[in-house]
């Protein structure tokens, strides 16, 4: 995975102080090809676990998917609601898989966050989240998205 390039894309995408036009960040992500919504929960004591589900909108159709994953260096519990844009998805089968992300979260009550995820097929997701709970995380995370039948 190209975590260094993903961190650069995330910095360009989410930086409010950036003077670069938003088009440059979108170009670095690739071509927008779909949208996702998701709902997940994370429970952590050092090493954590994330689970939930979501919907992928791609090619005029909706696909349900399950989310599982782990986090290193986090403590607490949070419920996460997110929306995102999917880039470089050319076949729905390429959506499934494990996505790597470097992310951070500090939630006490409610919080906002975001991440850029990428899987081995080159599919990228720029996601914005709203979380509720009490959680502190500054870590690498791996999330697996599995399409449901």
mmCIF file of C-alpha atoms in Angstrom:
data_model
loop_
_atom_site.group_PDB
_atom_site.id
_atom_site.type_symbol
_atom_site.label_atom_id
_atom_site.label_comp_id
_atom_site.label_asym_id
_atom_site.label_seq_id
_atom_site.Cartn_x
_atom_site.Cartn_y
_atom_site.Cartn_z
ATOM 1 C CA UNK A 1 0.000 0.000 0.000
ATOM 2 C CA UNK A 2 1.149 3.489 -0.678
ATOM 3 C CA UNK A 3 0.481 4.966 2.762
ATOM 4 C CA UNK A 4 2.862 7.872 2.211
ATOM 5 C CA UNK A 5 1.024 8.939 -0.941
ATOM 6 C CA UNK A 6 -2.308 8.410 0.810
ATOM 7 C CA UNK A 7 -1.191 10.674 3.639
ATOM 8 C CA UNK A 8 -0.286 13.339 1.093
ATOM 9 C CA UNK A 9 -3.678 13.003 -0.610
ATOM 10 C CA UNK A 10 -5.423 13.164 2.763
ATOM 11 C CA UNK A 11 -3.486 16.274 3.686
ATOM 12 C CA UNK A 12 -4.452 17.943 0.413
ATOM 13 C CA UNK A 13 -8.048 16.824 0.669
ATOM 14 C CA UNK A 14 -8.760 17.697 4.279
ATOM 15 C CA UNK A 15 -6.510 20.704 4.838
ATOM 16 C CA UNK A 16 -8.462 23.896 5.388
ATOM 17 C CA UNK A 17 -5.298 25.965 5.140
ATOM 18 C CA UNK A 18 -4.306 24.637 1.720
ATOM 19 C CA UNK A 19 -3.995 27.170 -1.087
ATOM 20 C CA UNK A 20 -4.178 24.444 -3.765
ATOM 21 C CA UNK A 21 -7.466 24.213 -5.633
ATOM 22 C CA UNK A 22 -9.687 21.270 -4.703
ATOM 23 C CA UNK A 23 -9.335 19.946 -8.261
ATOM 24 C CA UNK A 24 -5.692 19.005 -7.587
ATOM 25 C CA UNK A 25 -6.670 16.777 -4.653
ATOM 26 C CA UNK A 26 -9.420 15.138 -6.717
ATOM 27 C CA UNK A 27 -6.940 14.502 -9.570
ATOM 28 C CA UNK A 28 -4.576 12.766 -7.129
ATOM 29 C CA UNK A 29 -7.405 10.458 -6.017
ATOM 30 C CA UNK A 30 -8.315 9.330 -9.552
ATOM 31 C CA UNK A 31 -11.748 9.255 -11.165
ATOM 32 C CA UNK A 32 -14.856 9.406 -8.917
ATOM 33 C CA UNK A 33 -16.926 6.322 -9.701
ATOM 34 C CA UNK A 34 -19.292 5.762 -6.760
ATOM 35 C CA UNK A 35 -20.514 6.737 -3.300
ATOM 36 C CA UNK A 36 -20.733 4.952 0.038
ATOM 37 C CA UNK A 37 -22.593 5.394 3.291
ATOM 38 C CA UNK A 38 -21.641 3.431 6.384
ATOM 39 C CA UNK A 39 -22.431 2.890 10.024
ATOM 40 C CA UNK A 40 -19.855 1.264 12.299
ATOM 41 C CA UNK A 41 -18.806 0.855 15.912
ATOM 42 C CA UNK A 42 -15.298 0.685 17.368
ATOM 43 C CA UNK A 43 -14.285 -0.708 20.739
ATOM 44 C CA UNK A 44 -10.645 -0.402 21.786
ATOM 45 C CA UNK A 45 -8.310 -1.095 24.677
ATOM 46 C CA UNK A 46 -4.880 -0.731 23.059
ATOM 47 C CA UNK A 47 -5.812 -2.947 20.120
ATOM 48 C CA UNK A 48 -9.326 -2.390 18.867
ATOM 49 C CA UNK A 49 -12.047 -3.864 16.714
ATOM 50 C CA UNK A 50 -14.420 -2.156 14.270
ATOM 51 C CA UNK A 51 -17.626 -3.640 12.835
ATOM 52 C CA UNK A 52 -20.620 -2.387 10.877
ATOM 53 C CA UNK A 53 -22.255 -2.220 7.487
ATOM 54 C CA UNK A 54 -22.754 0.104 4.568
ATOM 55 C CA UNK A 55 -24.081 0.666 1.086
ATOM 56 C CA UNK A 56 -22.098 1.208 -2.103
ATOM 57 C CA UNK A 57 -23.804 3.126 -4.927
ATOM 58 C CA UNK A 58 -22.105 2.192 -8.186
ATOM 59 C CA UNK A 59 -23.264 2.003 -11.796
ATOM 60 C CA UNK A 60 -26.844 2.946 -10.929
ATOM 61 C CA UNK A 61 -27.168 0.073 -8.419
ATOM 62 C CA UNK A 62 -26.852 -0.284 -4.641
ATOM 63 C CA UNK A 63 -24.709 -2.970 -3.010
ATOM 64 C CA UNK A 64 -24.719 -3.791 0.720
ATOM 65 C CA UNK A 65 -21.408 -4.539 2.406
ATOM 66 C CA UNK A 66 -20.131 -5.602 5.833
ATOM 67 C CA UNK A 67 -17.251 -3.857 7.605
ATOM 68 C CA UNK A 68 -14.738 -5.479 9.961
ATOM 69 C CA UNK A 69 -11.320 -4.335 11.005
ATOM 70 C CA UNK A 70 -8.750 -3.565 13.599
ATOM 71 C CA UNK A 71 -6.973 -0.570 15.062
ATOM 72 C CA UNK A 72 -3.644 -0.260 16.839
ATOM 73 C CA UNK A 73 -3.092 2.260 19.667
ATOM 74 C CA UNK A 74 -6.625 3.312 20.570
ATOM 75 C CA UNK A 75 -8.819 3.351 23.651
ATOM 76 C CA UNK A 76 -12.562 3.845 24.064
ATOM 77 C CA UNK A 77 -15.805 3.254 22.181
ATOM 78 C CA UNK A 78 -17.477 5.179 19.385
ATOM 79 C CA UNK A 79 -20.302 4.908 16.891
ATOM 80 C CA UNK A 80 -19.373 6.203 13.459
ATOM 81 C CA UNK A 81 -21.599 7.391 10.615
ATOM 82 C CA UNK A 82 -19.858 8.185 7.349
ATOM 83 C CA UNK A 83 -20.279 9.168 3.728
ATOM 84 C CA UNK A 84 -17.634 8.929 1.068
ATOM 85 C CA UNK A 85 -16.666 9.102 -2.553
ATOM 86 C CA UNK A 86 -15.227 6.022 -4.261
ATOM 87 C CA UNK A 87 -12.489 6.479 -6.860
ATOM 88 C CA UNK A 88 -11.017 4.153 -9.504
ATOM 89 C CA UNK A 89 -13.672 1.426 -9.144
ATOM 90 C CA UNK A 90 -14.043 -0.262 -12.550
ATOM 91 C CA UNK A 91 -15.715 -3.545 -11.498
ATOM 92 C CA UNK A 92 -17.908 -3.978 -8.427
ATOM 93 C CA UNK A 93 -15.816 -7.032 -7.443
ATOM 94 C CA UNK A 94 -12.790 -4.757 -6.972
ATOM 95 C CA UNK A 95 -14.567 -2.943 -4.104
ATOM 96 C CA UNK A 96 -14.287 -5.890 -1.686
ATOM 97 C CA UNK A 97 -11.041 -6.291 0.201
ATOM 98 C CA UNK A 98 -8.899 -4.840 2.944
ATOM 99 C CA UNK A 99 -8.314 -1.092 2.949
ATOM 100 C CA UNK A 100 -5.391 0.527 4.734
ATOM 101 C CA UNK A 101 -5.613 3.957 6.334
ATOM 102 C CA UNK A 102 -3.681 6.159 8.677
ATOM 103 C CA UNK A 103 -6.222 8.040 10.753
ATOM 104 C CA UNK A 104 -6.845 9.849 13.972
ATOM 105 C CA UNK A 105 -9.914 10.303 16.114
ATOM 106 C CA UNK A 106 -10.596 12.216 19.290
ATOM 107 C CA UNK A 107 -14.222 11.881 20.335
ATOM 108 C CA UNK A 108 -15.796 13.001 23.571
ATOM 109 C CA UNK A 109 -19.500 13.278 22.937
ATOM 110 C CA UNK A 110 -19.428 14.047 19.192
ATOM 111 C CA UNK A 111 -16.585 14.483 16.735
ATOM 112 C CA UNK A 112 -15.782 14.901 13.052
ATOM 113 C CA UNK A 113 -13.175 12.987 11.128
ATOM 114 C CA UNK A 114 -12.010 11.796 7.775
ATOM 115 C CA UNK A 115 -9.747 9.291 6.113
ATOM 116 C CA UNK A 116 -8.475 8.177 2.745
ATOM 117 C CA UNK A 117 -8.598 4.409 2.257
ATOM 118 C CA UNK A 118 -7.034 2.264 -0.481
ATOM 119 C CA UNK A 119 -7.211 -1.445 -1.261
ATOM 120 C CA UNK A 120 -4.884 -3.669 -3.323
ATOM 121 C CA UNK A 121 -7.049 -3.128 -6.439
ATOM 122 C CA UNK A 122 -6.284 0.612 -6.440
ATOM 123 C CA UNK A 123 -9.796 1.524 -5.299
ATOM 124 C CA UNK A 124 -9.668 4.612 -3.090
ATOM 125 C CA UNK A 125 -12.310 6.025 -0.774
ATOM 126 C CA UNK A 126 -12.323 9.532 0.669
ATOM 127 C CA UNK A 127 -14.597 9.373 3.690
ATOM 128 C CA UNK A 128 -15.972 11.947 6.113
ATOM 129 C CA UNK A 129 -17.289 10.733 9.455
ATOM 130 C CA UNK A 130 -19.292 11.865 12.439
ATOM 131 C CA UNK A 131 -18.602 9.907 15.624
ATOM 132 C CA UNK A 132 -20.260 9.733 19.031
ATOM 133 C CA UNK A 133 -18.802 8.273 22.196
ATOM 134 C CA UNK A 134 -15.512 8.528 24.049
ATOM 135 C CA UNK A 135 -12.500 7.394 22.044
ATOM 136 C CA UNK A 136 -8.911 8.426 21.399
ATOM 137 C CA UNK A 137 -7.057 6.903 18.442
ATOM 138 C CA UNK A 138 -3.968 7.850 16.487
ATOM 139 C CA UNK A 139 -3.070 4.813 14.526
ATOM 140 C CA UNK A 140 -2.908 2.665 11.449
ATOM 141 C CA UNK A 141 -6.144 0.914 10.670
ATOM 142 C CA UNK A 142 -7.148 -1.924 8.380
ATOM 143 C CA UNK A 143 -10.784 -2.219 7.339
ATOM 144 C CA UNK A 144 -12.198 -5.115 5.347
ATOM 145 C CA UNK A 145 -15.252 -4.484 3.179
ATOM 146 C CA UNK A 146 -17.139 -7.625 2.125
ATOM 147 C CA UNK A 147 -20.017 -7.406 -0.365
ATOM 148 C CA UNK A 148 -23.201 -9.115 0.817
ATOM 149 C CA UNK A 149 -25.370 -11.213 -1.482
#
